[in-house]
Coordinates of C-alpha atoms and ligand atoms in Angstrom, one line a residue:
M1 CA 140.9 144.4 246.2
P2 CA 140.0 144.3 242.4
T3 CA 140.3 140.9 240.8
D4 CA 143.2 140.5 238.3
P5 CA 141.2 139.5 235.1
H6 CA 144.0 137.1 234.1
H7 CA 143.7 135.3 237.4
A8 CA 139.9 134.9 236.9
L9 CA 140.4 133.0 233.6
R10 CA 141.4 129.5 232.9
M11 CA 141.9 128.0 229.4
L12 CA 140.3 124.6 229.1
D13 CA 142.4 122.2 227.1
W14 CA 140.0 119.3 226.8
D15 CA 137.0 121.6 225.7
S16 CA 139.3 123.5 223.3
R17 CA 140.4 120.3 221.6
H18 CA 136.8 118.9 221.6
F19 CA 135.1 122.0 220.2
G20 CA 138.0 122.8 217.9
C21 CA 138.6 126.4 219.1
P22 CA 140.0 128.0 222.3
V23 CA 137.6 127.6 225.2
A24 CA 138.1 129.3 228.5
S25 CA 136.3 129.4 231.9
I26 CA 135.9 132.4 234.2
T27 CA 136.8 130.9 237.5
D28 CA 135.4 133.6 239.9
A29 CA 131.6 133.3 240.3
N30 CA 131.3 136.7 242.0
L31 CA 132.6 139.2 239.6
D32 CA 130.8 142.5 239.3
D33 CA 130.2 143.8 235.7
I34 CA 133.5 145.7 235.6
A35 CA 135.5 142.7 236.6
L36 CA 133.5 140.5 234.2
V37 CA 134.4 142.8 231.3
G38 CA 138.0 142.5 232.5
A39 CA 137.9 138.7 232.4
L40 CA 136.3 138.8 229.0
E41 CA 138.9 141.1 227.7
A42 CA 141.6 138.8 229.1
A43 CA 139.8 136.0 227.2
R44 CA 139.9 138.1 224.1
L45 CA 143.7 138.5 224.5
Q46 CA 143.9 134.7 224.7
E47 CA 141.7 134.5 221.5
A48 CA 139.1 132.4 223.3
R49 CA 136.1 131.8 221.1
I50 CA 133.9 130.3 223.9
V51 CA 133.9 131.4 227.5
Y52 CA 131.9 129.7 230.3
W53 CA 131.0 131.5 233.5
H54 CA 129.3 129.8 236.4
A55 CA 127.6 132.5 238.5
P56 CA 125.0 132.7 241.2
A57 CA 121.5 131.9 239.9
S58 CA 120.3 135.5 240.5
R59 CA 123.2 137.2 238.7
Q60 CA 122.2 139.1 235.6
P61 CA 125.0 140.9 233.7
D62 CA 124.3 144.2 232.1
P63 CA 122.5 143.6 228.7
Q64 CA 125.2 145.7 226.9
I65 CA 127.9 143.3 228.1
L66 CA 125.9 140.4 226.9
E67 CA 125.4 142.1 223.5
R68 CA 129.0 143.0 223.1
Y69 CA 130.5 139.7 224.1
G70 CA 127.9 137.3 222.7
G71 CA 126.6 136.4 226.2
Q72 CA 123.6 134.1 226.7
L73 CA 122.4 132.1 229.6
G74 CA 123.4 128.5 228.8
D75 CA 121.8 126.8 231.7
H76 CA 120.4 126.9 235.2
K77 CA 122.7 124.1 236.4
T78 CA 120.9 122.3 239.2
T79 CA 122.5 120.0 241.8
Y80 CA 120.5 117.5 243.8
S81 CA 121.9 115.6 246.7
W82 CA 120.9 112.6 248.7
Q83 CA 122.0 111.6 252.2
A84 CA 121.1 108.1 253.4
T85 CA 118.8 108.0 256.5
G86 CA 119.5 104.4 257.4
A87 CA 115.8 103.6 256.8
E88 CA 116.3 102.8 253.1
N89 CA 114.6 99.7 251.9
L90 CA 116.1 98.9 248.5
P91 CA 115.6 95.3 247.5
A92 CA 117.8 93.8 244.8
D93 CA 116.5 94.3 241.2
A94 CA 117.1 91.4 239.0
D95 CA 116.6 93.5 235.8
I96 CA 119.5 95.9 236.7
G97 CA 123.1 94.9 236.6
E98 CA 126.6 96.3 236.1
W99 CA 128.0 96.7 232.6
P100 CA 131.3 94.8 232.3
R101 CA 134.3 97.1 232.1
G102 CA 135.2 97.7 228.4
P103 CA 133.7 99.4 225.4
A104 CA 130.1 100.8 225.4
S105 CA 127.4 99.3 223.1
A106 CA 125.4 101.2 220.5
E107 CA 122.4 101.1 222.8
L108 CA 124.4 102.8 225.6
R109 CA 125.7 105.4 223.2
E110 CA 122.2 106.2 222.1
L111 CA 121.1 106.5 225.8
A112 CA 124.0 108.8 226.5
R113 CA 122.9 111.0 223.6
E114 CA 119.5 111.1 225.2
A115 CA 121.0 112.1 228.5
G116 CA 122.6 115.1 226.7
T117 CA 119.4 116.3 224.9
L118 CA 118.8 119.2 227.3
S119 CA 122.4 120.0 228.0
R120 CA 123.7 123.5 227.7
F121 CA 125.8 122.5 224.7
R122 CA 122.8 121.1 222.8
R123 CA 120.5 124.0 223.7
D124 CA 123.0 126.7 222.7
E125 CA 123.1 126.2 219.0
R126 CA 126.2 128.3 218.7
F127 CA 128.2 125.2 219.8
P128 CA 129.1 122.9 216.9
Q129 CA 126.1 120.5 217.4
D130 CA 127.9 117.4 216.1
R131 CA 130.6 117.9 218.8
S132 CA 127.9 118.6 221.5
I133 CA 126.4 115.2 220.7
T134 CA 129.7 113.3 220.6
L135 CA 130.6 114.8 224.0
Y136 CA 128.0 112.4 225.5
E137 CA 129.2 109.4 223.4
I138 CA 132.7 110.0 224.7
W139 CA 131.3 110.3 228.2
I140 CA 129.6 106.9 228.2
E141 CA 132.6 105.3 226.4
R142 CA 135.0 106.6 229.0
S143 CA 132.6 105.7 231.8
C144 CA 132.3 102.1 230.6
R145 CA 136.1 101.9 230.4
G146 CA 136.3 103.0 234.0
E147 CA 137.9 106.3 233.3
M148 CA 135.0 108.6 234.1
A149 CA 132.9 106.3 236.3
D150 CA 133.3 103.5 238.8
A151 CA 130.2 101.7 237.6
V152 CA 127.7 101.7 234.8
L153 CA 124.3 100.2 235.8
V154 CA 122.2 98.9 233.0
A155 CA 118.5 98.0 233.1
K156 CA 117.5 95.2 230.7
A157 CA 114.2 93.5 229.8
E158 CA 114.2 90.5 227.4
G159 CA 117.8 91.2 226.4
T160 CA 117.2 94.8 225.5
I161 CA 118.9 97.6 227.3
L162 CA 116.2 100.1 228.4
G163 CA 118.2 102.4 230.7
M164 CA 121.5 103.2 232.3
A165 CA 123.1 105.2 235.1
T166 CA 126.8 105.9 235.6
I167 CA 128.2 106.3 239.1
A168 CA 131.6 107.9 240.1
I169 CA 132.9 107.8 243.6
R170 CA 134.4 111.1 244.8
E171 CA 136.5 111.8 247.9
E172 CA 135.2 114.9 249.6
H173 CA 136.4 116.1 253.0
A174 CA 137.6 112.6 253.8
A175 CA 134.2 111.2 253.0
R176 CA 133.2 109.2 250.0
T177 CA 130.3 110.5 247.9
G178 CA 128.6 109.0 244.9
Q179 CA 128.0 111.1 241.8
I180 CA 125.6 110.2 239.1
G181 CA 127.1 111.3 235.8
L182 CA 124.6 110.1 233.1
I183 CA 121.2 108.6 233.5
A184 CA 118.7 107.9 230.8
V185 CA 115.8 105.6 229.9
A186 CA 114.9 104.7 226.3
Q187 CA 112.1 106.9 225.0
S188 CA 109.8 103.8 224.4
A189 CA 110.2 102.7 228.1
R190 CA 109.7 106.0 229.9
G191 CA 107.0 106.5 232.4
Q192 CA 107.1 102.9 233.5
G193 CA 109.2 103.2 236.6
W194 CA 112.7 102.3 235.1
G195 CA 114.2 105.7 236.0
L196 CA 113.2 105.2 239.6
R197 CA 114.4 101.6 239.6
L198 CA 117.8 102.8 238.3
M199 CA 118.0 105.5 241.0
H200 CA 117.3 102.9 243.7
A201 CA 119.9 100.6 242.1
V202 CA 122.4 103.5 242.3
Q203 CA 121.5 104.0 246.0
R204 CA 121.8 100.3 246.8
W205 CA 125.2 100.1 244.9
L206 CA 126.5 103.0 247.1
L207 CA 125.1 101.7 250.4
E208 CA 126.7 98.3 249.6
R209 CA 130.0 100.1 249.6
E210 CA 129.2 102.1 252.7
I211 CA 128.8 105.3 250.8
Q212 CA 125.9 107.3 252.3
A213 CA 125.6 110.3 250.0
C214 CA 125.2 111.1 246.4
T215 CA 124.8 114.1 244.1
V216 CA 123.5 114.5 240.6
I217 CA 123.6 117.5 238.3
T218 CA 120.9 118.4 235.8
Q219 CA 119.3 121.4 234.1
R220 CA 116.5 123.2 235.8
V221 CA 114.5 122.9 232.5
N222 CA 114.7 119.1 232.7
T223 CA 111.5 118.7 234.7
A224 CA 111.4 114.9 234.3
A225 CA 114.9 114.5 235.7
C226 CA 114.3 117.0 238.6
Q227 CA 111.1 115.2 239.6
L228 CA 112.8 111.8 239.3
Y229 CA 115.6 112.8 241.7
Q230 CA 113.2 114.2 244.2
R231 CA 111.0 111.1 243.9
A232 CA 114.2 109.1 244.8
G233 CA 114.7 111.1 248.0
F234 CA 117.2 113.7 246.6
A235 CA 116.8 117.3 247.7
L236 CA 117.6 120.5 245.7
A237 CA 121.1 121.6 246.9
K238 CA 122.2 124.3 244.5
V239 CA 121.2 126.3 241.4
E240 CA 123.8 128.2 239.4
S241 CA 123.6 130.2 236.2
V242 CA 126.0 129.1 233.5
W243 CA 126.7 131.9 231.0
H244 CA 128.1 131.3 227.6
F245 CA 130.1 134.1 225.8
V246 CA 130.6 132.9 222.2
G247 CA 132.5 134.2 219.2
F248 CA 133.2 137.8 220.4
V249 CA 136.9 137.7 219.5
K250 CA 136.2 138.4 215.9
R251 CA 134.4 141.7 216.5
Ligands
COA1 C1 114.5 111.5 233.4 C2 114.2 110.0 233.0 C3 115.5 109.2 233.2 C4 113.0 109.5 233.8 O1 112.9 108.1 233.5 P1 111.5 107.3 233.5 O2 111.8 105.9 233.5 O3 110.6 107.9 232.5 O4 111.0 107.7 235.0 P2 110.0 106.9 235.9 O5 108.9 106.3 235.1 O6 110.8 105.9 236.8 O7 109.4 108.0 236.8 C5 109.8 108.2 238.2 C6 109.4 109.6 238.6 O8 110.1 110.6 237.8 C7 109.3 111.7 237.6 N1 109.0 111.8 236.1 C8 109.3 110.9 235.2 N2 109.0 111.4 233.9 C9 108.5 112.7 234.2 C10 108.0 113.7 233.3 N3 108.0 113.5 232.0 N4 107.5 114.8 233.9 C11 107.6 115.0 235.2 N5 108.0 114.0 236.1 C12 108.5 112.9 235.6 C13 108.0 111.4 238.3 O9 108.1 112.0 239.6 C14 108.0 109.9 238.4 O10 107.3 109.4 239.5 P3 105.7 109.2 239.5 O11 105.4 108.4 238.3 O12 105.4 108.5 240.7 O13 105.1 110.5 239.4 C15 113.8 110.0 231.5 O14 112.8 111.0 231.3 C16 114.9 110.2 230.5 O15 115.6 109.3 230.1 N6 115.1 111.5 230.0 C17 116.1 111.8 229.0 C18 117.5 111.7 229.6 C19 117.7 112.8 230.7 O16 117.3 113.9 230.6 N7 118.4 112.3 231.7 C20 118.8 113.2 232.8 C21 120.1 113.8 232.4 S1 120.6 114.9 233.7

């Protein structure tokens, strides 16, 4: 049965407010080119200026569609997952602790901006870049306040914050899973093991709460992050293509 293009489209209130223009998402990952055009035309009727489409990694829309609707690949969104084996040996780390619930600090906001450097919003310059940066500041602020995370772990040496990781607990199929939202190490402290120590601290934090699994999403181009997750025992779970269609309503 053909997909009703209006049903394959969802307007995104938060993104629309944040980016200052109507933003929509195509909700069906498996549209053929004809149905994709239908969804994009439905978006045009809604005056969407930005449309996201999460599709299988191998999906390549017709170049003419991309040309006509301002389509570009935003990201190879890459999900890693970890399942505890029971053989974990994760001793406590005195340099890593939990950030008290409340506002974020300037150092944490800077680390959050670092975490967003390779995001699809930063790499696609058609997005208002100031807004793409503040997205990550809002994310850490809301994480520290407990709205977008259950814990923010902070690595400190001699009173200076060198890294952070945020953890949210999700209920999935009656099981609790951890999700790392943001993770970053200060540029001056990279390559010294802080990233791996933060990952281990996340795993320990989860195991202490009897949570045996965790996921983290990154970009395939973020080699350092991908390697770090694998080094911490995470396995590649999923790669999706995220397409951006931008600005086509004015044509
Ligand atoms: C990803 C990041 C957190 C790694 O932190 P780090 O403290 O430098 O990492 P570590 O020193 O603990 O390294 C641990 C492992 O990560 C991998 N790794 C770290 N940096 C790497 C790099 N530049 N290239 C490839 N692998 C890298 C390695 O496997 C390394 O293990 P090894 O040294 O035994 O080979 C850091 O590069 C960073 O903050 N990047 C910017 C923010 C970001 O992109 N966050 C992820 C958002 S999804």
